[in-house]
């Protein structure tokens, strides 16, 4: 006899129980293991293998657990859910627990039929996670089917790791280095953007005409653009160098956004960049009408608020508190960003030999510029960029100076003055918006012919003789600063401008910082993937040694190839600016790699080195950096320095240096009438940019989603999936019960460590797969962190962490299988005598399954979801007096206050199990009540999208599964047991 199975029903096949999914047909069943994830889905053909209806078996009265069994089983069940029934389809299946403030962009997205958002949260708040949440949710709901992330090639691997590790989205890298391999695997006429539904694409690669048209023809229905400010230019920007690249990217995004049905997320921490027209162009990509909004009007700002979110750290450091308008702080969330940075400017003075070399180099530069000026505009610009390259390399290091002096200038090949600027500016300057960091750390050339002249060769030879701390006072000063940081327990990153300088420092510092300090260098000579691998190798090596010796430290020497995008907060906590950048924004980018969410130190240290007598650094520091810091102090945020402002200052510094020499340059630039007018203009421009930023932060503050709305959804999610404290208590209890060695310092952090060498083999294998085989096999201490931001080899105390999931899965499986060998922390039933009740009370742990019909732009989606609830009643099943949810949950904290006689416990649990049939009516009604609540929550989240809400339906699948039955008896005198009868100590039964 053939059976017809409805979605959500239980079947038995292949020796286990499964849930039937909506994709099933009469001749093929699509099944998910009961309590399993989407990764475990299988197809079964009833014609070829046995499939039969199944019912979830009731607990056995012979398998009583202790008083903690109910709580452990409930948490293990909830941690295991990967298909929650709430309005957020993705939250149960991702490997990160988002902060409450990170749900705001998701709520904004779910209120739009076509999602168009500009997410401009401050550096380090978590824009990648916010975008990943939206992408995962749209894909889970069927609102999107394909995804493309556009980013710089240096960030592509990091995006791939984040999407795969945290959101289960396996995206293919489409870069200049991978496209040939990808295209070889295509069929005739097939586009790689069709073959690969999820891609991460280099914006510089895709903007070329050949690849751009193919991408636009097959563009996914969901596009994320990282560092979106680099894809627009101000209307008055010169079309040269970086601006032309911005124009090409802008044209690409205009065509991407022209499809009104395409979801588009633009991410940037700096939406303004000092130019109002650039900001307007960015808004026009979100929706064309936003570019022309009257943002001075209330109506205009309200319209923009639907699509724009911009918050600084202070806005979210403490969230969902009474200060946010909530009634209490019960849902308050504190995000542990580092406090204000500890910063110090450290000067150094040149040695006599180095000072003489620099003076001769300045004299050469002056002669070269004067001679070129008489030869024409082209020659003058070539000489100008060659001189800047020479001076910057000279104050960087002897190694960089020697290489620059022997290398031909990039601008020497220019045919016109304009071309000389295009070739020379990116290499010599530090543009705030220079997204083409690849190749920018190569030492520039100063020679204007292939064979450097005798004068340059002589300078190069002298530079090579200055290597080492004896003649290189800058290196000697760095060694002192690093030793101080290391002595205070810090792991610093040293940022340099040029590759030769980084390699020189790595070589010179070997053995100078103590035998317990590990040093590595990362420069543009490595591919982006190799850079990450080298950082991980350094971290792993020092962490492994630190297990035996906490004095082990690591030092990373890096160029600006790491100054954007790469997150280093887990491994480093201090920054040394060895080479002073010519734009303070670059320093912000460097420091932002470690000063961000997930940094364990409350205070990040920053040391800025500068040459007190080299004629350049002191003026750049005085004019640019002090002004930048004052604006940041006044506003609480960093304001990007307009490129014109930074280049105007540095041009003036170099001109003054060439005119007056190194000694004369110690006078104030502002004392000169010739420069006063330009500096006044620079001051006005910068103040204007800061004022616009300040105004925009208050004018466009996130008001589309009120904290009360976030609080309501956070409470619902925690009720369904559990909160952090519940997870921590579960992990501690379960690990101890499973014979792990747990060390809980109770130091207020919530962190603890565990060695799992003594736990059952099945658990060890599962943990090894998530944390690393050596960590488990060698029985090392595994850190369990209260913060979701963790390093490799650590576990976060959140339900979505893979290690926590492995532990919960083992606890749940062992509870359901009475034949499991070894300890079983959770059991499906128990009896406890307690003073927490005054009448016999029974607690039920019930699993409900729901059949959801979710309309979307691509048609209806049929889903099966699960939810776990605690229900409790007083008295006997036939006359049950049902308690509310809070009272039922409170029973989990009840502890035994007296012994319970063994036979009494068996009789009581048997009676409770026999009475389950009398409760079926109430369980069914409660299921309908839950379905109505879920229906209302889906409508609430999407209330602004009537077309999506209209076909929504949530139906409970009967019968519900009773996973656990726990009887609580009031403490009272009981008849003495007959001679020889056994009794059990308090807490031996639940």
Short mmCIF file of C-alpha atoms in Angstrom, two decimals, residues 241-677:
data_model
loop_
_atom_site.label_atom_id
_atom_site.label_comp_id
_atom_site.label_asym_id
_atom_site.label_seq_id
_atom_site.Cartn_x
_atom_site.Cartn_y
_atom_site.Cartn_z
CA UNK A 241 44.54 58.77 -12.69
CA UNK A 242 42.32 57.44 -9.95
CA UNK A 243 39.40 59.64 -11.00
CA UNK A 244 39.19 57.97 -14.41
CA UNK A 245 39.07 54.60 -12.66
CA UNK A 246 36.29 55.92 -10.44
CA UNK A 247 34.44 57.10 -13.53
CA UNK A 248 34.65 53.64 -15.15
CA UNK A 249 33.35 52.01 -11.98
CA UNK A 250 30.62 54.62 -11.70
CA UNK A 251 29.46 53.90 -15.25
CA UNK A 252 29.39 50.18 -14.44
CA UNK A 253 27.31 50.69 -11.30
CA UNK A 254 24.93 53.03 -13.08
CA UNK A 255 24.09 50.18 -15.44
CA UNK A 256 23.85 47.67 -12.58
CA UNK A 257 21.47 49.91 -10.64
CA UNK A 258 19.40 50.75 -13.73
CA UNK A 259 17.52 47.45 -13.30
CA UNK A 260 14.85 48.56 -10.84
CA UNK A 261 14.24 44.95 -9.76
CA UNK A 262 17.83 44.27 -8.71
CA UNK A 263 18.76 44.27 -5.01
CA UNK A 264 21.74 46.57 -4.37
CA UNK A 265 23.75 47.09 -1.18
CA UNK A 266 26.41 49.83 -1.14
CA UNK A 267 28.93 49.71 1.71
CA UNK A 268 31.26 52.53 2.75
CA UNK A 269 32.45 54.12 5.97
CA UNK A 270 33.05 57.42 4.14
CA UNK A 271 30.03 58.27 1.98
CA UNK A 272 30.93 61.95 1.64
CA UNK A 273 34.70 62.12 1.14
CA UNK A 274 34.35 65.88 1.43
CA UNK A 275 32.35 66.30 -1.81
CA UNK A 276 28.58 66.87 -1.79
CA UNK A 277 28.24 65.97 -5.49
CA UNK A 278 30.01 62.65 -4.94
CA UNK A 279 27.55 61.89 -2.12
CA UNK A 280 24.64 62.77 -4.38
CA UNK A 281 26.00 60.48 -7.09
CA UNK A 282 26.25 57.69 -4.53
CA UNK A 283 22.62 58.22 -3.50
CA UNK A 284 21.63 58.17 -7.15
CA UNK A 285 22.97 54.64 -7.43
CA UNK A 286 20.68 53.57 -4.57
CA UNK A 287 17.65 55.13 -6.25
CA UNK A 288 17.83 57.83 -8.94
CA UNK A 289 15.26 60.02 -7.19
CA UNK A 290 17.41 60.17 -4.02
CA UNK A 291 20.08 62.20 -5.83
CA UNK A 292 17.66 65.12 -6.23
CA UNK A 293 16.04 64.99 -2.76
CA UNK A 294 15.77 68.15 -0.73
CA UNK A 295 17.75 66.89 2.23
CA UNK A 296 17.06 70.10 4.16
CA UNK A 297 13.37 69.17 4.38
CA UNK A 298 11.89 66.71 6.88
CA UNK A 299 10.16 64.80 4.08
CA UNK A 300 13.41 64.47 2.13
CA UNK A 301 15.33 63.16 5.12
CA UNK A 302 12.51 60.73 5.96
CA UNK A 303 12.66 59.31 2.44
CA UNK A 304 16.43 58.98 2.59
CA UNK A 305 16.20 57.27 6.00
CA UNK A 306 14.47 54.28 4.37
CA UNK A 307 17.64 53.56 2.41
CA UNK A 308 20.55 55.02 4.40
CA UNK A 309 22.07 53.92 7.71
CA UNK A 310 25.16 55.63 9.19
CA UNK A 311 26.21 55.12 12.80
CA UNK A 312 29.39 55.71 14.72
CA UNK A 313 30.68 53.58 17.59
CA UNK A 314 29.17 55.80 20.26
CA UNK A 315 25.72 55.15 18.78
CA UNK A 316 25.94 51.39 19.27
CA UNK A 317 28.43 50.84 22.09
CA UNK A 318 25.46 50.64 24.47
CA UNK A 319 22.27 49.65 22.65
CA UNK A 320 18.69 48.78 23.63
CA UNK A 321 18.91 50.66 26.91
CA UNK A 322 16.55 53.03 28.69
CA UNK A 323 18.46 55.86 26.99
CA UNK A 324 17.18 54.47 23.68
CA UNK A 325 13.59 54.85 24.89
CA UNK A 326 13.07 51.31 26.23
CA UNK A 327 11.26 50.66 29.49
CA UNK A 328 14.26 48.86 31.05
CA UNK A 329 17.71 47.47 30.32
CA UNK A 330 16.68 43.80 30.18
CA UNK A 331 17.76 43.53 26.53
CA UNK A 332 20.68 45.95 26.81
CA UNK A 333 23.73 45.01 24.78
CA UNK A 334 27.23 46.35 25.28
CA UNK A 335 29.61 46.00 22.36
CA UNK A 336 33.23 45.93 23.47
CA UNK A 337 34.90 48.35 21.07
CA UNK A 338 38.30 49.54 22.27
CA UNK A 339 38.23 52.86 24.11
CA UNK A 340 40.05 55.91 22.75
CA UNK A 341 43.42 55.05 21.26
CA UNK A 342 46.61 55.77 23.18
CA UNK A 343 48.64 57.81 20.70
CA UNK A 344 52.13 59.28 20.88
CA UNK A 345 54.30 61.09 18.34
CA UNK A 346 57.91 59.95 18.67
CA UNK A 347 60.65 62.07 17.00
CA UNK A 348 64.08 60.93 15.93
CA UNK A 349 67.09 62.89 14.67
CA UNK A 350 69.34 61.91 11.77
CA UNK A 351 72.92 60.80 12.31
CA UNK A 352 75.57 63.13 10.80
CA UNK A 353 76.23 60.77 7.88
CA UNK A 354 72.54 60.40 7.06
CA UNK A 355 72.03 64.14 7.43
CA UNK A 356 74.83 64.79 4.94
CA UNK A 357 73.33 62.34 2.47
CA UNK A 358 69.90 63.96 2.71
CA UNK A 359 71.36 67.44 2.26
CA UNK A 360 73.14 66.30 -0.91
CA UNK A 361 69.95 64.64 -2.17
CA UNK A 362 67.99 67.87 -1.60
CA UNK A 363 70.66 69.83 -3.44
CA UNK A 364 70.46 67.41 -6.38
CA UNK A 365 66.66 67.67 -6.35
CA UNK A 366 66.80 71.46 -6.41
CA UNK A 367 69.19 71.45 -9.34
CA UNK A 368 67.09 68.93 -11.23
CA UNK A 369 63.83 70.87 -10.80
CA UNK A 370 65.46 74.17 -11.83
CA UNK A 371 67.01 72.60 -14.93
CA UNK A 372 63.78 70.84 -15.93
CA UNK A 373 61.79 74.04 -15.55
CA UNK A 374 63.80 75.58 -18.36
CA UNK A 375 63.13 72.58 -20.66
CA UNK A 376 59.33 72.69 -20.74
CA UNK A 377 56.17 71.68 -18.88
CA UNK A 378 56.55 67.94 -19.52
CA UNK A 379 60.13 67.83 -18.26
CA UNK A 380 59.19 69.91 -15.23
CA UNK A 381 56.43 67.49 -14.16
CA UNK A 382 58.66 64.45 -14.71
CA UNK A 383 61.35 66.07 -12.56
CA UNK A 384 58.80 67.02 -9.91
CA UNK A 385 57.56 63.44 -9.41
CA UNK A 386 61.09 62.07 -9.55
CA UNK A 387 62.15 64.47 -6.80
CA UNK A 388 59.19 63.57 -4.58
CA UNK A 389 59.98 59.87 -5.04
CA UNK A 390 63.60 60.52 -4.11
CA UNK A 391 62.81 62.52 -0.97
CA UNK A 392 60.11 60.12 0.30
CA UNK A 393 62.37 57.10 -0.15
CA UNK A 394 65.30 58.91 1.43
CA UNK A 395 63.40 59.53 4.69
CA UNK A 396 61.93 56.01 4.65
CA UNK A 397 65.08 53.88 4.87
CA UNK A 398 68.53 53.43 3.36
CA UNK A 399 67.24 50.36 1.50
CA UNK A 400 64.36 52.26 -0.13
CA UNK A 401 66.65 55.20 -0.93
CA UNK A 402 69.23 53.00 -2.65
CA UNK A 403 66.62 51.26 -4.78
CA UNK A 404 64.89 54.50 -5.77
CA UNK A 405 68.16 56.12 -6.76
CA UNK A 406 68.94 53.23 -9.10
CA UNK A 407 65.44 52.86 -10.59
CA UNK A 408 63.91 54.78 -13.47
CA UNK A 409 61.06 57.12 -12.58
CA UNK A 410 57.55 55.92 -13.49
CA UNK A 411 56.79 59.32 -14.99
CA UNK A 412 59.87 59.32 -17.21
CA UNK A 413 57.97 57.48 -19.94
CA UNK A 414 55.30 60.21 -20.14
CA UNK A 415 54.77 61.99 -23.44
CA UNK A 416 52.94 64.96 -21.95
CA UNK A 417 52.82 66.86 -18.66
CA UNK A 418 49.34 65.49 -17.99
CA UNK A 419 50.55 61.93 -18.53
CA UNK A 420 53.46 62.55 -16.18
CA UNK A 421 50.97 63.51 -13.45
CA UNK A 422 48.85 60.42 -14.14
CA UNK A 423 51.90 58.13 -13.85
CA UNK A 424 53.66 59.88 -11.00
CA UNK A 425 50.90 60.87 -8.58
CA UNK A 426 49.65 57.40 -7.54
CA UNK A 427 53.15 56.16 -6.75
CA UNK A 428 54.36 59.20 -4.85
CA UNK A 429 51.18 60.38 -3.08
CA UNK A 430 48.90 58.77 -0.45
CA UNK A 431 45.42 59.42 -1.78
CA UNK A 432 42.58 58.89 0.68
CA UNK A 433 40.52 57.34 -2.10
CA UNK A 434 43.34 55.42 -3.78
CA UNK A 435 41.69 52.01 -3.96
CA UNK A 436 44.45 50.71 -6.21
CA UNK A 437 46.76 49.80 -3.34
CA UNK A 438 48.16 46.84 -5.26
CA UNK A 439 51.63 47.81 -6.45
CA UNK A 440 51.65 51.08 -4.53
CA UNK A 441 54.28 49.84 -2.07
CA UNK A 442 56.96 49.36 -4.74
CA UNK A 443 59.82 51.78 -4.23
CA UNK A 444 59.43 54.52 -6.89
CA UNK A 445 62.18 55.55 -9.25
CA UNK A 446 64.08 58.83 -9.30
CA UNK A 447 66.28 58.39 -12.36
CA UNK A 448 64.99 59.76 -15.63
CA UNK A 449 66.90 57.30 -17.79
CA UNK A 450 67.46 53.55 -17.62
CA UNK A 451 71.02 54.13 -16.50
CA UNK A 452 71.09 56.39 -13.45
CA UNK A 453 73.55 59.23 -13.68
CA UNK A 454 76.85 59.27 -11.82
CA UNK A 455 75.47 61.65 -9.19
CA UNK A 456 72.55 59.32 -8.37
CA UNK A 457 74.81 56.25 -8.35
CA UNK A 458 77.09 57.95 -5.89
CA UNK A 459 74.13 58.80 -3.61
CA UNK A 460 72.89 55.21 -3.86
CA UNK A 461 76.26 53.81 -2.82
CA UNK A 462 76.35 56.14 0.18
CA UNK A 463 72.81 55.10 1.17
CA UNK A 464 73.78 51.42 1.17
CA UNK A 465 76.53 52.15 3.68
CA UNK A 466 74.01 53.58 6.18
CA UNK A 467 72.10 50.35 6.87
CA UNK A 468 71.93 49.23 10.48
CA UNK A 469 71.28 51.00 13.79
CA UNK A 470 74.72 52.63 13.92
CA UNK A 471 73.93 55.12 11.13
CA UNK A 472 70.16 54.67 10.84
CA UNK A 473 68.76 56.48 13.87
CA UNK A 474 65.19 55.79 12.73
CA UNK A 475 65.76 52.03 12.92
CA UNK A 476 67.40 52.42 16.33
CA UNK A 477 64.40 54.40 17.61
CA UNK A 478 61.97 51.80 16.25
CA UNK A 479 63.80 49.06 18.13
CA UNK A 480 63.39 51.01 21.36
CA UNK A 481 59.67 51.61 20.79
CA UNK A 482 59.01 47.96 19.92
CA UNK A 483 60.83 46.73 23.01
CA UNK A 484 58.66 49.01 25.13
CA UNK A 485 55.44 47.75 23.54
CA UNK A 486 56.54 44.13 23.86
CA UNK A 487 57.47 44.63 27.51
CA UNK A 488 53.93 45.91 28.12
CA UNK A 489 52.47 42.78 26.52
CA UNK A 490 51.53 44.20 23.11
CA UNK A 491 51.71 42.58 19.67
CA UNK A 492 52.50 45.48 17.28
CA UNK A 493 52.20 46.01 13.53
CA UNK A 494 54.82 48.27 11.96
CA UNK A 495 53.52 50.03 8.82
CA UNK A 496 55.98 51.13 6.14
CA UNK A 497 55.49 52.91 2.82
CA UNK A 498 57.79 50.78 0.65
CA UNK A 499 58.65 47.12 0.16
CA UNK A 500 62.45 47.59 0.54
CA UNK A 501 61.87 49.31 3.89
CA UNK A 502 59.66 46.49 5.20
CA UNK A 503 62.13 43.81 4.11
CA UNK A 504 65.02 45.83 5.57
CA UNK A 505 63.28 46.14 8.94
CA UNK A 506 62.39 42.45 9.08
CA UNK A 507 66.04 41.57 8.46
CA UNK A 508 67.49 44.14 10.85
CA UNK A 509 65.11 43.37 13.72
CA UNK A 510 65.89 39.65 13.80
CA UNK A 511 67.35 38.84 17.20
CA UNK A 512 67.03 42.46 18.39
CA UNK A 513 63.65 42.10 20.15
CA UNK A 514 64.42 39.09 22.31
CA UNK A 515 64.37 35.36 21.67
CA UNK A 516 60.65 35.12 22.46
CA UNK A 517 59.53 37.54 19.75
CA UNK A 518 58.46 36.21 16.34
CA UNK A 519 58.75 38.56 13.33
CA UNK A 520 57.26 38.36 9.83
CA UNK A 521 56.94 40.75 6.90
CA UNK A 522 53.94 41.10 4.57
CA UNK A 523 54.26 43.22 1.43
CA UNK A 524 52.82 43.54 -2.04
CA UNK A 525 55.28 40.92 -3.28
CA UNK A 526 52.81 38.36 -1.88
CA UNK A 527 49.38 37.66 -3.34
CA UNK A 528 46.41 38.61 -1.12
CA UNK A 529 45.94 34.95 -0.19
CA UNK A 530 49.62 34.52 0.65
CA UNK A 531 49.47 37.60 2.89
CA UNK A 532 46.65 36.09 4.94
CA UNK A 533 48.48 32.78 5.12
CA UNK A 534 51.67 34.41 6.38
CA UNK A 535 49.74 36.32 9.06
CA UNK A 536 48.02 33.12 10.17
CA UNK A 537 51.37 31.30 10.23
CA UNK A 538 52.87 33.99 12.44
CA UNK A 539 49.85 33.94 14.73
CA UNK A 540 49.76 30.14 14.93
CA UNK A 541 53.50 29.89 15.62
CA UNK A 542 53.46 32.47 18.40
CA UNK A 543 50.18 31.17 19.88
CA UNK A 544 51.52 27.61 19.95
CA UNK A 545 54.68 28.71 21.74
CA UNK A 546 52.71 31.03 24.03
CA UNK A 547 50.84 27.98 25.31
CA UNK A 548 53.99 27.10 27.19
CA UNK A 549 55.34 30.63 27.62
CA UNK A 550 53.02 33.66 27.88
CA UNK A 551 55.98 35.99 27.22
CA UNK A 552 56.04 35.05 23.51
CA UNK A 553 55.19 38.05 21.29
CA UNK A 554 54.66 38.63 17.57
CA UNK A 555 55.60 41.61 15.43
CA UNK A 556 54.32 42.13 11.91
CA UNK A 557 56.14 44.42 9.45
CA UNK A 558 53.72 45.46 6.69
CA UNK A 559 53.23 47.91 3.88
CA UNK A 560 49.93 49.59 3.05
CA UNK A 561 48.83 46.50 1.14
CA UNK A 562 47.32 45.62 4.56
CA UNK A 563 46.01 49.08 5.44
CA UNK A 564 42.52 48.46 4.07
CA UNK A 565 40.05 45.61 4.46
CA UNK A 566 42.17 42.95 6.16
CA UNK A 567 41.04 42.41 9.75
CA UNK A 568 43.93 41.97 12.17
CA UNK A 569 42.29 42.65 15.54
CA UNK A 570 42.51 39.05 16.71
CA UNK A 571 46.30 38.91 16.45
CA UNK A 572 47.60 42.46 16.98
CA UNK A 573 46.83 45.34 19.32
CA UNK A 574 49.30 48.15 18.58
CA UNK A 575 50.33 50.12 15.49
CA UNK A 576 53.63 51.82 14.75
CA UNK A 577 53.66 54.23 11.80
CA UNK A 578 57.30 53.88 10.76
CA UNK A 579 56.77 55.97 7.64
CA UNK A 580 54.58 59.02 8.00
CA UNK A 581 51.88 58.92 5.31
CA UNK A 582 51.15 62.11 3.41
CA UNK A 583 47.45 61.84 4.17
CA UNK A 584 46.14 61.23 7.71
CA UNK A 585 43.31 59.11 6.32
CA UNK A 586 45.88 56.44 5.49
CA UNK A 587 46.85 56.32 9.18
CA UNK A 588 43.18 55.88 10.10
CA UNK A 589 42.99 52.98 7.67
CA UNK A 590 46.07 51.36 9.19
CA UNK A 591 44.85 51.77 12.76
CA UNK A 592 41.38 50.56 11.79
CA UNK A 593 42.81 47.11 11.07
CA UNK A 594 43.27 46.48 14.80
CA UNK A 595 41.03 49.07 16.47
CA UNK A 596 37.69 47.42 15.72
CA UNK A 597 35.06 45.09 17.11
CA UNK A 598 36.69 41.90 18.33
CA UNK A 599 39.82 43.61 19.69
CA UNK A 600 40.39 42.11 23.15
CA UNK A 601 42.37 45.06 24.47
CA UNK A 602 40.42 48.01 25.76
CA UNK A 603 43.13 50.38 24.58
CA UNK A 604 45.01 50.12 21.30
CA UNK A 605 48.40 51.84 21.28
CA UNK A 606 49.56 53.95 18.32
CA UNK A 607 53.10 55.27 17.89
CA UNK A 608 53.77 57.74 15.06
CA UNK A 609 57.46 58.17 14.22
CA UNK A 610 58.65 61.32 12.46
CA UNK A 611 61.95 62.87 11.53
CA UNK A 612 62.49 65.92 13.65
CA UNK A 613 65.18 67.33 11.35
CA UNK A 614 64.58 65.82 7.91
CA UNK A 615 62.66 68.85 6.66
CA UNK A 616 59.51 66.96 5.67
CA UNK A 617 57.89 64.93 8.47
CA UNK A 618 57.65 67.72 11.01
CA UNK A 619 55.71 69.99 8.63
CA UNK A 620 53.37 67.25 7.44
CA UNK A 621 52.68 66.35 11.06
CA UNK A 622 52.15 69.98 12.07
CA UNK A 623 49.84 70.98 9.25
CA UNK A 624 47.91 67.82 8.36
CA UNK A 625 47.89 65.46 11.31
CA UNK A 626 47.25 67.87 14.16
CA UNK A 627 44.32 69.39 12.30
CA UNK A 628 42.96 65.92 11.49
CA UNK A 629 43.18 64.85 15.13
CA UNK A 630 41.43 67.98 16.35
CA UNK A 631 38.52 67.42 13.97
CA UNK A 632 38.27 63.80 15.10
CA UNK A 633 38.30 64.87 18.74
CA UNK A 634 35.58 67.47 18.13
CA UNK A 635 33.27 65.20 16.07
CA UNK A 636 34.04 61.79 17.55
CA UNK A 637 34.64 60.45 14.03
CA UNK A 638 37.36 60.66 11.43
CA UNK A 639 36.80 62.98 8.45
CA UNK A 640 38.65 62.04 5.29
CA UNK A 641 41.18 64.61 4.22
CA UNK A 642 40.32 65.82 0.71
CA UNK A 643 43.08 64.74 -1.66
CA UNK A 644 43.49 68.28 -2.93
CA UNK A 645 44.08 69.43 0.65
CA UNK A 646 46.72 66.80 1.40
CA UNK A 647 48.56 67.25 -1.91
CA UNK A 648 48.45 71.03 -1.53
CA UNK A 649 50.18 70.79 1.84
CA UNK A 650 52.82 68.29 0.76
CA UNK A 651 53.54 70.20 -2.46
CA UNK A 652 54.13 73.31 -0.39
CA UNK A 653 56.42 71.38 1.97
CA UNK A 654 58.55 70.06 -0.90
CA UNK A 655 58.67 73.46 -2.63
CA UNK A 656 59.80 75.11 0.59
CA UNK A 657 62.35 72.36 1.20
CA UNK A 658 63.87 72.79 -2.26
CA UNK A 659 63.89 76.57 -1.91
CA UNK A 660 65.33 76.88 1.59
CA UNK A 661 66.98 73.53 2.30
CA UNK A 662 66.55 71.23 5.29
CA UNK A 663 67.61 73.79 7.90
CA UNK A 664 65.45 76.60 6.58
CA UNK A 665 62.49 74.29 6.52
CA UNK A 666 62.40 74.25 10.31
CA UNK A 667 60.71 77.66 10.17
CA UNK A 668 56.94 77.70 10.08
CA UNK A 669 55.39 77.38 6.67
CA UNK A 670 52.65 79.71 7.81
CA UNK A 671 55.15 82.54 8.29
CA UNK A 672 55.53 82.82 4.51
CA UNK A 673 53.23 85.23 2.68
CA UNK A 674 53.64 83.17 -0.51
CA UNK A 675 51.98 80.15 1.11
CA UNK A 676 49.57 81.83 3.50
CA UNK A 677 46.80 82.23 0.93
#
